[in-house]
Structures are given as C-alpha cells and as structure tokens.
mmCIF file of C-alpha atoms in Angstrom:
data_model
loop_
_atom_site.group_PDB
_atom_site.id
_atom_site.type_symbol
_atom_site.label_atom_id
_atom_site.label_comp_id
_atom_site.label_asym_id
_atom_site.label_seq_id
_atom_site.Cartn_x
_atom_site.Cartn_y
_atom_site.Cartn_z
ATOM 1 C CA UNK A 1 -32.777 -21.238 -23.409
ATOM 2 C CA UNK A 2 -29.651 -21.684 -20.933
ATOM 3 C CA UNK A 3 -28.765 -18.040 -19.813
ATOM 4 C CA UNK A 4 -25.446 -16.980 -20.594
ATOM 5 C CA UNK A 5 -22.900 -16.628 -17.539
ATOM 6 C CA UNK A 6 -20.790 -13.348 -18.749
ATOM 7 C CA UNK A 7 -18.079 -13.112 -16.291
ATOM 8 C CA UNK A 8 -15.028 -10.797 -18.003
ATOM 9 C CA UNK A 9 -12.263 -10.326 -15.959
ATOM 10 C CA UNK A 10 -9.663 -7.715 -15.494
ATOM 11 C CA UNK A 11 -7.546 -8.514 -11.897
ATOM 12 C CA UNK A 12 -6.243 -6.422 -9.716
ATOM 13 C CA UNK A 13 -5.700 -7.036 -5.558
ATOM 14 C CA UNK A 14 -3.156 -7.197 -2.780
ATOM 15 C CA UNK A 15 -0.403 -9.858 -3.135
ATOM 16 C CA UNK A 16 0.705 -11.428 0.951
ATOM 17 C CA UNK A 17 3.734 -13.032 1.065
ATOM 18 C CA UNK A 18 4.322 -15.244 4.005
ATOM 19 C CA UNK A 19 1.695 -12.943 5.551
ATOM 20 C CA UNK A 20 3.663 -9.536 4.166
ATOM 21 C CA UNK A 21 1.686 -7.086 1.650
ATOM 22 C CA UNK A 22 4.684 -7.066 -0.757
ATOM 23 C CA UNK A 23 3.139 -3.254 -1.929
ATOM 24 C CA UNK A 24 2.071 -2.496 -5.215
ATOM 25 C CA UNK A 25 2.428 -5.368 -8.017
ATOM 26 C CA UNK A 26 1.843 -4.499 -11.570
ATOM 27 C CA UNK A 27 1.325 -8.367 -12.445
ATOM 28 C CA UNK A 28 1.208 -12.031 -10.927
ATOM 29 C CA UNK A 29 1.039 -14.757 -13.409
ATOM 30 C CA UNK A 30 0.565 -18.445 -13.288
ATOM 31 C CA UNK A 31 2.009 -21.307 -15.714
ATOM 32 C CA UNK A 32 2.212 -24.342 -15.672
ATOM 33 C CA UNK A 33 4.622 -26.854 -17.918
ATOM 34 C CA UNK A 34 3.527 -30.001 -19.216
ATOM 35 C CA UNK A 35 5.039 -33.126 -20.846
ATOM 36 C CA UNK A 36 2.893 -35.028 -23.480
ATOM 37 C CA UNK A 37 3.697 -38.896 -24.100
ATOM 38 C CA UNK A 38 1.821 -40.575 -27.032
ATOM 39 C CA UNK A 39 1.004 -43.530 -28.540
ATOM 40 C CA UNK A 40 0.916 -43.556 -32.524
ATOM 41 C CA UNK A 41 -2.103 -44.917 -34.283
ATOM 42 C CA UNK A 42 -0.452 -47.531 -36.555
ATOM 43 C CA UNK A 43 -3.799 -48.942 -37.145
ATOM 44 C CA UNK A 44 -3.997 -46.872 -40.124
ATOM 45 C CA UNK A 45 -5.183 -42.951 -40.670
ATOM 46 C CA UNK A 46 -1.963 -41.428 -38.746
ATOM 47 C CA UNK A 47 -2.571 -39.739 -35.786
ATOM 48 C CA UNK A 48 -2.568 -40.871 -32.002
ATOM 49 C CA UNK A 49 -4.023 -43.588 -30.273
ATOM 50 C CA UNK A 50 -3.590 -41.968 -26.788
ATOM 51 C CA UNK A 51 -1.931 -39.885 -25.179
ATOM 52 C CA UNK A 52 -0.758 -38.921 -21.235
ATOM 53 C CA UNK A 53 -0.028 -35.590 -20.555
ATOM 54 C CA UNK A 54 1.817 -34.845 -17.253
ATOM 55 C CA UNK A 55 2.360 -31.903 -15.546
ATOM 56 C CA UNK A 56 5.650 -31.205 -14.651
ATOM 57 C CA UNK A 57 6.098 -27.573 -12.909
ATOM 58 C CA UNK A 58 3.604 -25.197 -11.876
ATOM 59 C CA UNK A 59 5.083 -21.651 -11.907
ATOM 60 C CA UNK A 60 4.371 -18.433 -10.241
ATOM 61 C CA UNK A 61 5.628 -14.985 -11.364
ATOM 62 C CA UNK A 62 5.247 -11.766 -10.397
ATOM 63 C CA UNK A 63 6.586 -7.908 -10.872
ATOM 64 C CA UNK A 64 6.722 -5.912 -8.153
ATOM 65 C CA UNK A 65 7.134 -1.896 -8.236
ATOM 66 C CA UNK A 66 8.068 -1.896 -4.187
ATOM 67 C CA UNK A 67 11.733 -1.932 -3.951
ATOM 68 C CA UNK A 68 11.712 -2.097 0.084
ATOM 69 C CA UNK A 69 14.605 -4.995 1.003
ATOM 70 C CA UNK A 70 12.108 -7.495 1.747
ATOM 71 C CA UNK A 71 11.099 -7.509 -1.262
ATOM 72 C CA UNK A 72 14.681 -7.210 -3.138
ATOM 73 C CA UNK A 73 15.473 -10.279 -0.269
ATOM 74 C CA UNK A 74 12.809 -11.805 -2.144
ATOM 75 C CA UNK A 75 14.311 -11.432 -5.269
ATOM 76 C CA UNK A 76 18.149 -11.826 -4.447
ATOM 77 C CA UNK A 77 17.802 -14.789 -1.819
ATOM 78 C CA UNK A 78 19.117 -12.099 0.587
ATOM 79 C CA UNK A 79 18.560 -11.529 4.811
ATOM 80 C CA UNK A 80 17.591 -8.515 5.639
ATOM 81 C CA UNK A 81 19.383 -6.940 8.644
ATOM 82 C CA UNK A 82 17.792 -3.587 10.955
ATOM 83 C CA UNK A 83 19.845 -0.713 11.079
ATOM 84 C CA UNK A 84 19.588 1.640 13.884
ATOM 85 C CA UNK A 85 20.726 5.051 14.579
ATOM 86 C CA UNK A 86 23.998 5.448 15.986
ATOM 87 C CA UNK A 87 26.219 7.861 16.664
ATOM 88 C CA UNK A 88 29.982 7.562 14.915
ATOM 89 C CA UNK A 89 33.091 9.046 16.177
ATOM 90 C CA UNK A 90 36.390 9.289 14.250
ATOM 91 C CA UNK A 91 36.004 7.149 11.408
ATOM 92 C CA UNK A 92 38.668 6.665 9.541
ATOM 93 C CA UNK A 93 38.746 7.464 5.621
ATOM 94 C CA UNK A 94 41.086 8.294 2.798
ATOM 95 C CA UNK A 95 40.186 11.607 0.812
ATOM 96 C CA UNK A 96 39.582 11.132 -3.272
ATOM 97 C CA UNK A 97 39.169 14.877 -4.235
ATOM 98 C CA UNK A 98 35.688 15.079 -6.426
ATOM 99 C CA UNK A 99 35.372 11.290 -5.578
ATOM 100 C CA UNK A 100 33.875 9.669 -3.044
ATOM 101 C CA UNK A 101 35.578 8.676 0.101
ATOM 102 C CA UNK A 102 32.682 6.535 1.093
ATOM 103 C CA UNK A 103 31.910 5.394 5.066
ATOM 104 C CA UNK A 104 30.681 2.109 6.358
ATOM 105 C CA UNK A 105 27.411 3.243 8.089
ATOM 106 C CA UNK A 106 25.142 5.668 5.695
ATOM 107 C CA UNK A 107 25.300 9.115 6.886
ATOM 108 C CA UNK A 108 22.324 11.461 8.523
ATOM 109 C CA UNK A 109 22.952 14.469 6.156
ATOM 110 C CA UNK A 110 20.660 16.134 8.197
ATOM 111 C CA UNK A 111 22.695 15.466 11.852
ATOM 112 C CA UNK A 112 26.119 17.312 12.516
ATOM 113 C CA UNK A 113 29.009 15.964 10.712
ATOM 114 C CA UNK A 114 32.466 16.541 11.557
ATOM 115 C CA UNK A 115 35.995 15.712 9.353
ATOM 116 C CA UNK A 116 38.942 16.400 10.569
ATOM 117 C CA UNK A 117 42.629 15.656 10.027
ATOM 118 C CA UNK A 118 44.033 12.398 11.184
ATOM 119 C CA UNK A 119 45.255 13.630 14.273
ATOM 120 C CA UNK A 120 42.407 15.428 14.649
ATOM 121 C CA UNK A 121 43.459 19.030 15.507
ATOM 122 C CA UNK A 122 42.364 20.353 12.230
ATOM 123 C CA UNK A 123 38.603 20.475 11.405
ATOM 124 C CA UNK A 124 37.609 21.464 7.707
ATOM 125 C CA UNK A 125 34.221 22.831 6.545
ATOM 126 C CA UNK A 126 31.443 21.466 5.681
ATOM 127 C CA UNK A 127 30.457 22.884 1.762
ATOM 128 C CA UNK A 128 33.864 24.778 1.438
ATOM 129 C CA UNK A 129 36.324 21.697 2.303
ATOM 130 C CA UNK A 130 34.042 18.853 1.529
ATOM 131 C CA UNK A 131 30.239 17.428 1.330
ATOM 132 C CA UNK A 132 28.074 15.643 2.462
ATOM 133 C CA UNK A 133 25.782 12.124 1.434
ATOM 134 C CA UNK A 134 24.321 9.464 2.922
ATOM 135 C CA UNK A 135 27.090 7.047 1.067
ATOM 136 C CA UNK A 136 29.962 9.092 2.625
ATOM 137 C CA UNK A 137 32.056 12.534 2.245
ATOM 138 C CA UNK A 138 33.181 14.253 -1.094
ATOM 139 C CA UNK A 139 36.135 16.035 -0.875
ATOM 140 C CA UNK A 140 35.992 19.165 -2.928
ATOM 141 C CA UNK A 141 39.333 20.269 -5.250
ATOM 142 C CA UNK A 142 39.401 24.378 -4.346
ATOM 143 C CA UNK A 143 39.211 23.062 -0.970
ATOM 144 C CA UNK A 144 41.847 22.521 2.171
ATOM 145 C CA UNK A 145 41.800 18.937 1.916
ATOM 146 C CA UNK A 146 44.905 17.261 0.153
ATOM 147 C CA UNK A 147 43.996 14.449 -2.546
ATOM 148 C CA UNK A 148 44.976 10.643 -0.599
ATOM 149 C CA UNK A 149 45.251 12.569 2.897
ATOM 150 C CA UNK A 150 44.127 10.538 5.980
ATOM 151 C CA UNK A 151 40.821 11.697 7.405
ATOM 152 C CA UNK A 152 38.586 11.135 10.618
ATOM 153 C CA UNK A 153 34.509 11.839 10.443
ATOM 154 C CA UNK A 154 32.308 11.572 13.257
ATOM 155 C CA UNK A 155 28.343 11.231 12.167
ATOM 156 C CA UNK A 156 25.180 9.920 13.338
ATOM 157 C CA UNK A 157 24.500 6.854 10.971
ATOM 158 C CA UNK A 158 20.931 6.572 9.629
ATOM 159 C CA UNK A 159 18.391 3.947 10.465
ATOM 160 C CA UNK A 160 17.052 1.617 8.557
ATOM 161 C CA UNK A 161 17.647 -1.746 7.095
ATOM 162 C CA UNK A 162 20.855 -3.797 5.131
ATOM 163 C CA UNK A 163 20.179 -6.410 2.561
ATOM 164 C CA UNK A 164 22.351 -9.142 2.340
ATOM 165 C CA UNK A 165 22.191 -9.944 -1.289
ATOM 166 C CA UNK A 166 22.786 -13.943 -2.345
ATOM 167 C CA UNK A 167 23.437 -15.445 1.197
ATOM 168 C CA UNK A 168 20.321 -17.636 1.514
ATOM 169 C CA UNK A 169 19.753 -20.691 -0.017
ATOM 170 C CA UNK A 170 16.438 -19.965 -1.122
ATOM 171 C CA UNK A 171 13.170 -20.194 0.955
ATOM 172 C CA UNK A 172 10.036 -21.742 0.807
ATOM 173 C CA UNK A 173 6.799 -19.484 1.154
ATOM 174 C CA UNK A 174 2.768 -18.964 1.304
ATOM 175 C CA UNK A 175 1.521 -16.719 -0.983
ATOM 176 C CA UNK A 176 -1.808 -15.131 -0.840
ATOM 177 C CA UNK A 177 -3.460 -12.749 -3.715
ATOM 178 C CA UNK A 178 -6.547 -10.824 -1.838
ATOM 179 C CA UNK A 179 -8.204 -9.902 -5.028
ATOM 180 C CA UNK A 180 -11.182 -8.325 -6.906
ATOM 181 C CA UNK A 181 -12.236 -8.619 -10.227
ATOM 182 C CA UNK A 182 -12.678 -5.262 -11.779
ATOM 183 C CA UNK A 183 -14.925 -6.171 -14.117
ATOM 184 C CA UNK A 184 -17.382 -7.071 -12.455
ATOM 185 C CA UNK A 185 -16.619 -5.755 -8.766
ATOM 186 C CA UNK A 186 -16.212 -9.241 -7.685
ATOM 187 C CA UNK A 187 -14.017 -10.693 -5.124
ATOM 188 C CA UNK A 188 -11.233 -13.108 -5.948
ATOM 189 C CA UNK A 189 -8.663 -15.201 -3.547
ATOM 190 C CA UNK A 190 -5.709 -17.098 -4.560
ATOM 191 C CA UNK A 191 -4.017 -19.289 -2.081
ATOM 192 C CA UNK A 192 -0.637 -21.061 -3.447
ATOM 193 C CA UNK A 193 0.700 -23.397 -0.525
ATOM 194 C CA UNK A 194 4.592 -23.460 -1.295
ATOM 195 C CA UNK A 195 5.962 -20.602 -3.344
ATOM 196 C CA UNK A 196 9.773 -21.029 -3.570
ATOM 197 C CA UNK A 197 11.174 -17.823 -5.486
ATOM 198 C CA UNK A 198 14.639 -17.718 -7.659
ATOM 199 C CA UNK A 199 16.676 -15.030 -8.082
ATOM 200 C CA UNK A 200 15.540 -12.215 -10.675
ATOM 201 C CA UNK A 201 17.773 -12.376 -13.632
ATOM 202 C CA UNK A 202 18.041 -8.213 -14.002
ATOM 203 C CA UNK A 203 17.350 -5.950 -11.553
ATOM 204 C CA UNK A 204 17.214 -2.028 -12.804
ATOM 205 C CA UNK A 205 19.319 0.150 -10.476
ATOM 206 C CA UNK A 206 19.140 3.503 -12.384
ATOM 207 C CA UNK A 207 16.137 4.647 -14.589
ATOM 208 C CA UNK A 208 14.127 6.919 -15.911
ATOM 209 C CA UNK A 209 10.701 5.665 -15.580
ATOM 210 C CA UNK A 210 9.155 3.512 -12.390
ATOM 211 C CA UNK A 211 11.417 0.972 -11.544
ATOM 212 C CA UNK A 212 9.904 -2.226 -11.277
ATOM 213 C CA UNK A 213 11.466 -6.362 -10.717
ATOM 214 C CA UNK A 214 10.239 -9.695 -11.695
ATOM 215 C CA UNK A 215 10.474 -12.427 -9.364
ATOM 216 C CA UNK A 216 9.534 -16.065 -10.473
ATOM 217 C CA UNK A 217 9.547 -19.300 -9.076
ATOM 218 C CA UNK A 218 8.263 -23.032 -8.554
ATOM 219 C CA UNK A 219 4.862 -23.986 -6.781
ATOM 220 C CA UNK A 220 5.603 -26.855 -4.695
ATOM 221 C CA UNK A 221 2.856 -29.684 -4.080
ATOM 222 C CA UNK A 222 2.479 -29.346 -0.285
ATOM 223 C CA UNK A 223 1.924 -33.023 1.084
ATOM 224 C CA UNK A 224 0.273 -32.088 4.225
ATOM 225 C CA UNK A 225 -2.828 -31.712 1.749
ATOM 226 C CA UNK A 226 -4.149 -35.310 1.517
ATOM 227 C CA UNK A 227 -7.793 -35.183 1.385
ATOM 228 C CA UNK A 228 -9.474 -36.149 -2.301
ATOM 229 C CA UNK A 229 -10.196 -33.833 -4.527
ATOM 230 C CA UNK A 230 -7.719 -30.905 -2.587
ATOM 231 C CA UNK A 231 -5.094 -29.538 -4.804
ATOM 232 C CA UNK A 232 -1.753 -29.784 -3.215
ATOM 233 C CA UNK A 233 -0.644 -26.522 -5.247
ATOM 234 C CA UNK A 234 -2.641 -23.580 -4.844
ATOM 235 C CA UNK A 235 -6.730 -23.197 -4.673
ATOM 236 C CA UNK A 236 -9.120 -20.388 -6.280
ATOM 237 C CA UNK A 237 -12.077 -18.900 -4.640
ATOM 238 C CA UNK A 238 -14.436 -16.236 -6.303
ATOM 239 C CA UNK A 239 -17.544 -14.758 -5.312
#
C-alpha cells in the first residue's frame, strides 16, 4: 500500500524585499490570471473539443503591519529622504490660537524651544503662552499671544526620515519569503524574480486597532532566466 504523504500547511516567515526585512506581514498571497480559448465540439454531444488556457498575469500581494517609510515608499511609489538633527533659529510662523501654527522641520519636544515676537524682543512661555509638538506650536487662547500675530521659533528639528509620497514611477524588485511551515516545522523559500508593486488603494491613517496596508502588484517574467525547465517568475523550495 503507497504510504500517504500528509504535509498540512499553515505559513508563516520573514518577507525580504530587495534584500530589506519589510517587518512583520500578516499575509503574502499569490494569483495568477488566466485566459481560456476553446474550440466547440460540433461533432455532436456539446461540449469542447480543446481548449488553450494562457496565463496572463501572475500577481503578488501582501499586508504589511510595519508602517516604517520604506515600506509606505513601497506602497505610495514614494523616495524616502534622511532627516537629521538640526538646530533651527527664528523660524518664521503665523499664530492660530487653539490651532496649529505648524513648522517645516518636526520639532524635538524634548530639546529647548523658544517663540518669540517677530522682532524678537519678546519671548512667551512655554505651557502658559503656547505648546509644544513635533508638527509645530499651539498657541493657547488665555495666553499672551494675539490670534494672526507674526511669530519666530528657534528648535532643534528631529531626525529621522521624509517620504515623498507618488514621485516615482514605480520600481521593479526581488522579493524573497524566508519561511517555515508551522505545521510541520518545515522550512519553506519563495524566490519571485521581478516584483513590481502599485500603489495601495487605502491606506488607514487613524485607528483603533493595529494598523495594517496591502500592497499588490505584477510578477514580471525575468528573461535573464533561459535555461529549460526554469521558471522565469518566481521558484519554491521546501524541505
């Protein structure tokens, strides 16, 4: 009697995008489109007499619960630009009392931060006249600070990095999944050649629960695979 090969599978792993570990990934999923031409049996019984089905797109999805800008890039064909630390002096901004009077660099709440008049020769206080966040200054109603008056603020901007959403035209990328089967304990490693990602259709900004984004695109057929027998999409390998 031919033994039975039992191999269940519940997948989990690491997903490397152009060599990056994208973080934590809640799903990756593969489809692939056809197109069926046929040729009707008109000898008699209905039916076809053959048929040619072609494959026309091979797909590649995947949600991601990392919302680092590489990975938004990913999603919003964006650059990603480093931002360093740098001190600010006398930036100019116009007061919106309860509102935000936002600055161009994010602020280091936890560095000094100075607003003064436009001249400059009066300096207001910090949680009496105004406050602080990293998107810029609120000026507060019971305080000194006249609604539409012209302000300076001096800061040390925080570092970090600027996406730069919708300025690419889209690139072309390997993706590896390093993963294990955990039904079995089993390794599992999915290579796909040429991933080329579109931009995510929704992308939640405030929520209540985890946040998480889908990003989808097209698996290219990489022609610099030519030997027989080699997919030019993507290959499989399990232990």
């Amino acid at each position: 009697m031919p033994e039975i090969v039992k191999e269940s599978y519940i997948g989990s792993g690491i997903v490397y995008v152009a060599g990056r570990d994208v973080g934590n990934a809640s799903a990756v999923e593969l489809s692939i489109e056809q197109d069926t031409v046929t040729l009707p049996n008109y000898r008699g019984g209905g039916g076809n007499y053959d048929s040619v089905t072609r494959i026309t797109a091979v797909n590649l999805s995947m949600t991601l619960n990392a919302f680092s800008n590489d990975n938004m890039a990913l999603a919003l064909r964006g650059k990603v630009d480093v931002l360093t630390a740098t001190a600010v002096e006398a930036e100019s901004i116009i007061a919106v009392l309860d509102g935000l009077a936002d600055t161009v660099n994010m602020i280091d709440a936890a560095q000094a931060v100075t607003v003064t008049n436009d001249a400059g020769d009066v300096e207001y206080d910090v949680d009496t006249d105004y406050v602080v966040s990293a998107a810029g200054i609120r000026c507060l109603s019971d305080g000194a600070i006249a609604n539409g008056a012209a302000l300076k603020v001096s800061y040390t901007s925080l570092a970090g990095s600027a996406l730069e959403a919708l300025v690419e035209s889209g690139k072309t990328v390997p993706v590896v999944v390093d993963g294990l089967n955990d039904a079995n304990g089993k390794a599992t490693v999915l290579k796909f050649y040429l991933w080329k990602p579109s931009p995510t259709s929704s992308l939640g900004i405030i929520t209540e629960e985890f946040g998480s984004f889908d990003i989808e695109g097209e698996v290219l057929a990489n022609d610099a695979i030519v030997a027989a027998g080699k997919s030019k999409f993507f290959t499989r390998k399990a232990a």
